[in-house]
Coordinates of C-alpha atoms in Angstrom, one line a residue:
X1 CA -9.7 -10.9 19.3
X2 CA -11.4 -10.1 16.1
X3 CA -10.1 -6.7 14.8
X4 CA -12.2 -5.0 12.2
X5 CA -11.8 -1.9 10.1
X6 CA -14.4 0.4 8.5
X7 CA -13.5 0.7 4.8
X8 CA -15.8 1.8 2.0
X9 CA -18.8 1.4 4.3
X10 CA -17.9 -2.2 5.1
X11 CA -16.6 -3.9 8.3
X12 CA -13.6 -5.8 7.1
X13 CA -10.3 -7.2 8.3
X14 CA -7.9 -4.2 8.5
X15 CA -5.1 -5.9 6.4
X16 CA -5.0 -5.2 2.7
X17 CA -2.9 -7.5 0.6
X18 CA -0.1 -5.7 -1.4
X19 CA -0.1 -7.2 -4.9
X20 CA 3.4 -6.0 -5.9
X21 CA 4.7 -9.0 -3.9
X22 CA 3.3 -11.2 -6.7
X23 CA 4.9 -9.6 -9.6
X24 CA 8.6 -10.0 -9.6
X25 CA 9.1 -12.1 -12.7
X26 CA 7.0 -9.7 -14.8
X27 CA 9.4 -6.8 -14.3
X28 CA 8.4 -3.3 -13.4
X29 CA 7.6 -2.8 -9.7
X30 CA 8.0 -6.2 -7.9
X31 CA 9.9 -7.9 -5.2
X32 CA 11.5 -11.1 -6.4
X33 CA 10.5 -14.4 -7.8
X34 CA 7.3 -16.2 -6.8
X35 CA 5.8 -18.8 -9.1
X36 CA 2.2 -18.5 -10.4
X37 CA 1.2 -21.6 -8.4
X38 CA 2.7 -20.2 -5.1
X39 CA 1.2 -16.7 -5.7
X40 CA -2.3 -18.1 -6.2
X41 CA -2.0 -20.3 -3.2
X42 CA -0.8 -17.4 -1.1
X43 CA -3.6 -15.1 -2.2
X44 CA -6.2 -17.8 -1.5
X45 CA -4.6 -18.4 1.9
X46 CA -4.9 -14.7 2.6
X47 CA -8.6 -14.8 1.7
X48 CA -9.2 -17.8 3.8
X49 CA -7.5 -16.0 6.7
X50 CA -10.0 -13.2 6.4
X51 CA -8.3 -10.7 4.1
X52 CA -10.8 -9.1 1.7
X53 CA -8.9 -6.1 0.1
X54 CA -6.4 -6.8 -2.6
X55 CA -4.4 -4.0 -4.0
X56 CA -2.6 -3.9 -7.4
X57 CA -1.5 -1.7 -10.3
X58 CA -0.5 -2.3 -13.9
X59 CA 3.1 -1.5 -13.3
X60 CA 3.3 -4.4 -10.7
X61 CA 4.9 -6.9 -13.0
X62 CA 3.5 -5.1 -16.1
X63 CA 0.1 -6.7 -15.5
X64 CA 1.3 -9.9 -13.9
X65 CA 0.0 -9.0 -10.4
X66 CA -3.5 -8.2 -11.7
X67 CA -3.6 -11.4 -13.7
X68 CA -2.6 -13.6 -10.7
X69 CA -5.0 -11.9 -8.3
X70 CA -7.8 -12.4 -10.9
X71 CA -7.0 -16.1 -11.2
X72 CA -6.7 -16.6 -7.4
X73 CA -9.9 -14.8 -6.5
X74 CA -12.2 -15.7 -9.5
X75 CA -14.4 -18.0 -7.4
X76 CA -14.9 -15.4 -4.6
X77 CA -14.8 -12.2 -6.8
X78 CA -18.0 -10.7 -5.3
X79 CA -16.7 -11.0 -1.8
X80 CA -13.4 -9.1 -2.5
X81 CA -12.4 -5.5 -3.0
X82 CA -10.1 -5.4 -6.0
X83 CA -8.0 -2.3 -6.4
X84 CA -6.0 -1.0 -9.3
X85 CA -4.6 2.4 -10.5
X86 CA -3.8 4.5 -13.5
X87 CA -1.0 6.9 -14.2
X88 CA 2.2 4.7 -14.4
X89 CA 2.6 3.1 -17.8
X90 CA 5.6 1.9 -19.8
X91 CA 7.1 2.0 -23.3
X92 CA 7.9 -1.0 -25.4
X93 CA 11.4 -1.1 -23.9
X94 CA 9.7 -1.3 -20.5
X95 CA 10.9 2.2 -19.5
X96 CA 8.5 3.6 -16.9
X97 CA 6.5 6.7 -17.7
X98 CA 4.2 8.6 -15.3
X99 CA 1.3 10.5 -16.8
X100 CA -2.3 11.4 -15.8
X101 CA -3.3 12.0 -19.4
X102 CA -7.0 11.2 -19.5
X103 CA -6.6 8.9 -22.6
X104 CA -4.0 6.9 -20.8
X105 CA -6.3 6.7 -17.7
X106 CA -9.0 5.1 -19.9
X107 CA -6.6 2.8 -21.6
X108 CA -5.1 1.5 -18.3
X109 CA -8.5 1.0 -16.8
X110 CA -9.7 -1.1 -19.7
X111 CA -6.5 -3.2 -19.6
X112 CA -6.8 -3.8 -15.9
X113 CA -10.3 -5.1 -16.4
X114 CA -8.9 -7.6 -18.8
X115 CA -6.0 -8.5 -16.6
X116 CA -8.3 -9.1 -13.6
X117 CA -10.8 -10.9 -15.8
X118 CA -13.6 -8.9 -14.3
X119 CA -16.2 -6.4 -15.5
X120 CA -15.8 -4.0 -12.7
X121 CA -13.1 -2.7 -10.3
X122 CA -14.1 -1.9 -6.7
X123 CA -11.6 0.9 -6.1
X124 CA -9.7 2.7 -8.7
X125 CA -6.9 5.1 -7.9
X126 CA -5.0 7.8 -9.7
X127 CA -1.5 6.6 -8.7
X128 CA 0.6 9.8 -8.5
X129 CA 0.2 13.6 -9.0
X130 CA 1.2 14.9 -12.4
X131 CA 2.1 18.6 -12.6
X132 CA 1.6 18.5 -16.4
X133 CA -2.1 17.4 -16.2
X134 CA -4.9 18.9 -14.2
X135 CA -6.2 16.1 -12.0
X136 CA -9.8 17.0 -13.0
X137 CA -9.1 15.6 -16.5
X138 CA -8.5 12.0 -15.6
X139 CA -11.2 12.3 -12.9
X140 CA -13.7 13.1 -15.7
X141 CA -12.8 9.7 -17.3
X142 CA -13.1 7.8 -14.0
X143 CA -16.4 9.5 -13.2
X144 CA -17.8 8.4 -16.6
X145 CA -16.9 4.8 -15.8
X146 CA -18.2 5.0 -12.3
X147 CA -21.5 6.1 -13.7
X148 CA -21.5 3.0 -15.9
X149 CA -20.8 0.8 -12.8
X150 CA -17.3 -0.2 -14.1
X151 CA -15.7 1.6 -11.2
X152 CA -17.4 1.4 -7.8
X153 CA -15.2 3.8 -5.9
X154 CA -12.5 6.3 -6.7
X155 CA -9.4 7.2 -4.8
X156 CA -6.1 9.2 -5.0
X157 CA -2.7 7.9 -4.2
X158 CA 0.2 10.0 -2.9
X159 CA -1.9 13.1 -3.3
X160 CA -1.9 16.7 -2.2
X161 CA -4.7 18.7 -0.6
X162 CA -4.9 20.8 -3.7
X163 CA -5.5 17.8 -6.0
X164 CA -8.0 16.4 -3.5
X165 CA -10.0 19.5 -3.7
X166 CA -9.8 19.7 -7.5
X167 CA -10.7 16.1 -8.0
X168 CA -13.7 16.3 -5.7
X169 CA -15.1 19.0 -8.0
X170 CA -15.7 16.2 -10.6
X171 CA -16.6 13.2 -8.5
X172 CA -16.4 12.0 -4.9
X173 CA -13.0 10.8 -3.7
X174 CA -13.5 8.1 -1.1
X175 CA -10.1 6.8 -0.3
X176 CA -6.5 8.2 0.0
X177 CA -3.5 5.9 -0.2
X178 CA -0.1 7.2 0.9
X179 CA 3.0 6.1 2.6
X180 CA 2.7 6.1 6.3
X181 CA 4.9 4.4 8.9
X182 CA 7.1 5.1 11.9
X183 CA 9.6 6.8 9.6
X184 CA 7.3 8.7 7.4
X185 CA 4.4 10.4 9.2
X186 CA 4.0 13.5 6.9
X187 CA 0.3 12.7 6.2
X188 CA -0.4 13.4 9.9
X189 CA 0.0 17.2 9.4
X190 CA -2.6 18.0 6.7
X191 CA -3.9 14.9 5.0
X192 CA -5.3 13.2 8.1
X193 CA -7.2 16.2 9.4
X194 CA -8.7 16.6 5.9
X195 CA -9.8 12.9 5.8
X196 CA -11.3 13.1 9.2
X197 CA -13.2 16.2 8.3
X198 CA -14.5 14.7 5.1
X199 CA -15.1 11.2 6.4
X200 CA -12.7 9.6 3.9
X201 CA -10.9 6.3 4.2
X202 CA -7.1 5.9 4.3
X203 CA -4.8 3.1 3.1
X204 CA -1.2 3.1 4.4
X205 CA 1.4 1.8 2.0
X206 CA 5.0 1.2 3.1
X207 CA 3.5 0.0 6.4
X208 CA 6.7 -2.0 7.1
X209 CA 8.9 0.2 4.9
X210 CA 9.8 -2.7 2.6
X211 CA 10.9 -4.9 5.5
X212 CA 13.1 -2.4 7.4
X213 CA 10.4 -1.9 10.2
X214 CA 10.3 -5.7 10.8
X215 CA 13.5 -5.3 12.7
X216 CA 14.8 -8.3 10.7
X217 CA 16.3 -6.5 7.7
X218 CA 19.6 -7.9 6.6
X219 CA 21.9 -5.4 5.0
X220 CA 23.9 -8.2 3.4
X221 CA 20.9 -9.5 1.5
X222 CA 21.4 -9.9 -2.2
X223 CA 18.2 -9.1 -4.1
X224 CA 16.9 -11.2 -7.0
X225 CA 17.2 -9.7 -10.5
X226 CA 13.4 -9.6 -10.4
X227 CA 13.4 -7.4 -7.3
X228 CA 13.1 -3.8 -8.1
X229 CA 15.3 -2.9 -5.2
X230 CA 18.4 -4.3 -6.9
X231 CA 18.7 -1.6 -9.5
X232 CA 16.1 1.1 -8.7
X233 CA 17.7 4.6 -8.0
X234 CA 15.0 5.4 -5.4
X235 CA 16.0 2.4 -3.3
X236 CA 19.7 3.3 -3.5
X237 CA 18.9 6.8 -2.4
X238 CA 16.7 5.7 0.5
X239 CA 19.7 5.4 3.0
X240 CA 18.6 1.9 4.2
X241 CA 21.7 1.6 6.3
X242 CA 20.7 4.6 8.5
X243 CA 17.2 3.3 8.9
X244 CA 18.4 -0.1 10.0
X245 CA 20.7 1.5 12.5
X246 CA 17.9 3.5 14.0
X247 CA 15.6 0.5 14.2
X248 CA 18.4 -1.6 15.9
X249 CA 19.0 1.2 18.4
X250 CA 15.3 1.2 19.3
X251 CA 15.2 -2.5 20.0
X252 CA 16.2 -1.7 23.6
X253 CA 12.7 -0.5 24.1
X254 CA 11.5 -4.1 23.5
X255 CA 13.5 -5.7 26.2
X256 CA 11.3 -7.7 28.4
X257 CA 8.4 -7.5 26.0
X258 CA 6.6 -10.4 24.4
X259 CA 6.3 -8.6 21.0
X260 CA 8.6 -7.4 18.3
X261 CA 9.1 -4.6 15.8
X262 CA 6.5 -5.9 13.4
X263 CA 4.0 -5.7 16.2
X264 CA 5.0 -2.1 16.9
X265 CA 4.8 -1.0 13.3
X266 CA 1.4 -2.5 12.7
X267 CA 0.0 -1.3 16.1
X268 CA 1.2 2.2 15.4
X269 CA -0.5 2.5 12.0
X270 CA -3.7 0.9 13.1
X271 CA -4.0 3.2 16.2
X272 CA -3.4 6.4 14.2
X273 CA -5.5 5.7 11.1
X274 CA -9.0 7.0 11.8
X275 CA -10.7 4.6 9.4
X276 CA -9.2 2.4 6.7
X277 CA -6.6 -0.3 6.3
X278 CA -2.9 -1.1 6.5
X279 CA -1.4 -2.3 3.2
X280 CA 1.3 -4.9 3.4
X281 CA 3.1 -7.0 0.8
X282 CA 4.0 -10.6 1.8
X283 CA 5.8 -13.4 -0.1
X284 CA 4.9 -16.4 2.1
X285 CA 2.3 -17.7 4.5
X286 CA 4.4 -17.3 7.6
X287 CA 4.9 -13.6 7.1
X288 CA 1.1 -13.2 6.5
X289 CA 0.4 -15.1 9.8
X290 CA 2.9 -12.9 11.6
X291 CA 1.1 -9.7 10.4
X292 CA -2.3 -11.1 11.2
X293 CA -1.2 -11.9 14.7
X294 CA 0.2 -8.4 15.1
X295 CA -3.2 -7.0 14.1
X296 CA -5.0 -9.2 16.5
X297 CA -2.8 -7.9 19.4
X298 CA -2.5 -4.4 18.1
X299 CA -4.7 -2.6 20.7
X300 CA -3.1 -4.5 23.6
X301 CA 0.4 -3.8 22.4
X302 CA -0.4 -0.1 21.8
X303 CA -1.7 0.3 25.3
X304 CA 1.2 -1.7 26.9
X305 CA 4.1 -0.1 25.1
X306 CA 5.2 2.9 27.2
X307 CA 8.0 4.2 24.9
X308 CA 6.0 5.5 21.9
X309 CA 7.3 9.1 22.4
X310 CA 10.9 8.0 22.6
X311 CA 10.5 5.6 19.7
X312 CA 9.0 8.3 17.4
X313 CA 11.6 10.9 18.4
X314 CA 14.4 8.4 17.7
X315 CA 13.1 7.3 14.3
X316 CA 12.5 10.9 13.3
X317 CA 16.2 11.4 13.3
X318 CA 16.2 9.7 9.8
X319 CA 15.0 13.0 8.4
X320 CA 17.3 15.3 10.4

C-alpha cells in the first residue's frame, strides 16, 4: 500500500525525518552519539525509502544536524523539503536562550543557509512563542526573505491561536508544528479546527513521545552524555515512569493482534491529522523501516483496532 500525504501542495510520503536524532555529539538538543558517516548513510537511506521532508533547527547539535542533512542531501536538494527554525539560540557557554527578536531571526536564518549549504530553505518556522516579542516583528523579517525567494514557506511551531492570527497579518502561515500523540492531544481542541478552516498543514512532533509510545521503553536505560535527556530538567519533570506504566497497562488491548504500539501511535496520528505529516526521529535503519511499515498499514490498523476509546481514556490518566 502506498500511503501519501498532502503537504505544501505536494503529494508526499507522510513521514518527516526528525533531524535532532543526528545531532548528539554537537550538544544542545540531541539524542546520543551517531557518527557523521552513519548519519549521512541513514538520511540517504530515508530518502531512498521515500522520505522527502527533513526537519532541523540550529539548536539541534548547535548546527550539526543542519550540516549533516545538507551533506547527505546535496545531490537531491531540489527533490527535498528542508526545514529549519529561528528563536532558540545560545551563548558562548552553550547556554540556551529563547527569543523571537527580529535581528536574531535574521541571523539564525542566514546561518542555517550556510549550515545546510543551500541558497533557500523550503519551510522556515518560528520555533516557540515569546511573550516579550510581538510575533509580527520576526514575521516581517521572514516575509522579506520569502519575497526574495530565500524562504519558500513559513510556519509556526508550538503556537497559539492569537499568534497565528497576528502572524497572518504580515504573511501567510502555511504550516503549524506542535506536539501531538496519544498522551498529548491538546491541539485537537482549538488548533485543529483552525487549521481545517484555513486549509493549513500540520506536522506532529513527539509522535512516539521520545520512544515511550513504542511500548519498548526501558526505564533502566542509561543515556549517553550527548543525549539531552540525561541532564535536561524538562525530561526529569516529564514523569516517564507513569507514562511507561500506562502504556504497559494498555498492552492488553493488543493481545491477539499482529501489530504493536508503534503501529497504534502512528496510525492514531495519521488518522487524526487532516493534512500534513508525522515527524519522527530515528537513529538506525531498522527503526525507520518499522515506522515506514506502520505507515503502510496505518489505515488497516486504525479500522481493525476496536479499543481506541478505551486506549485514549486510559492514556489520558497521565494528565489527571
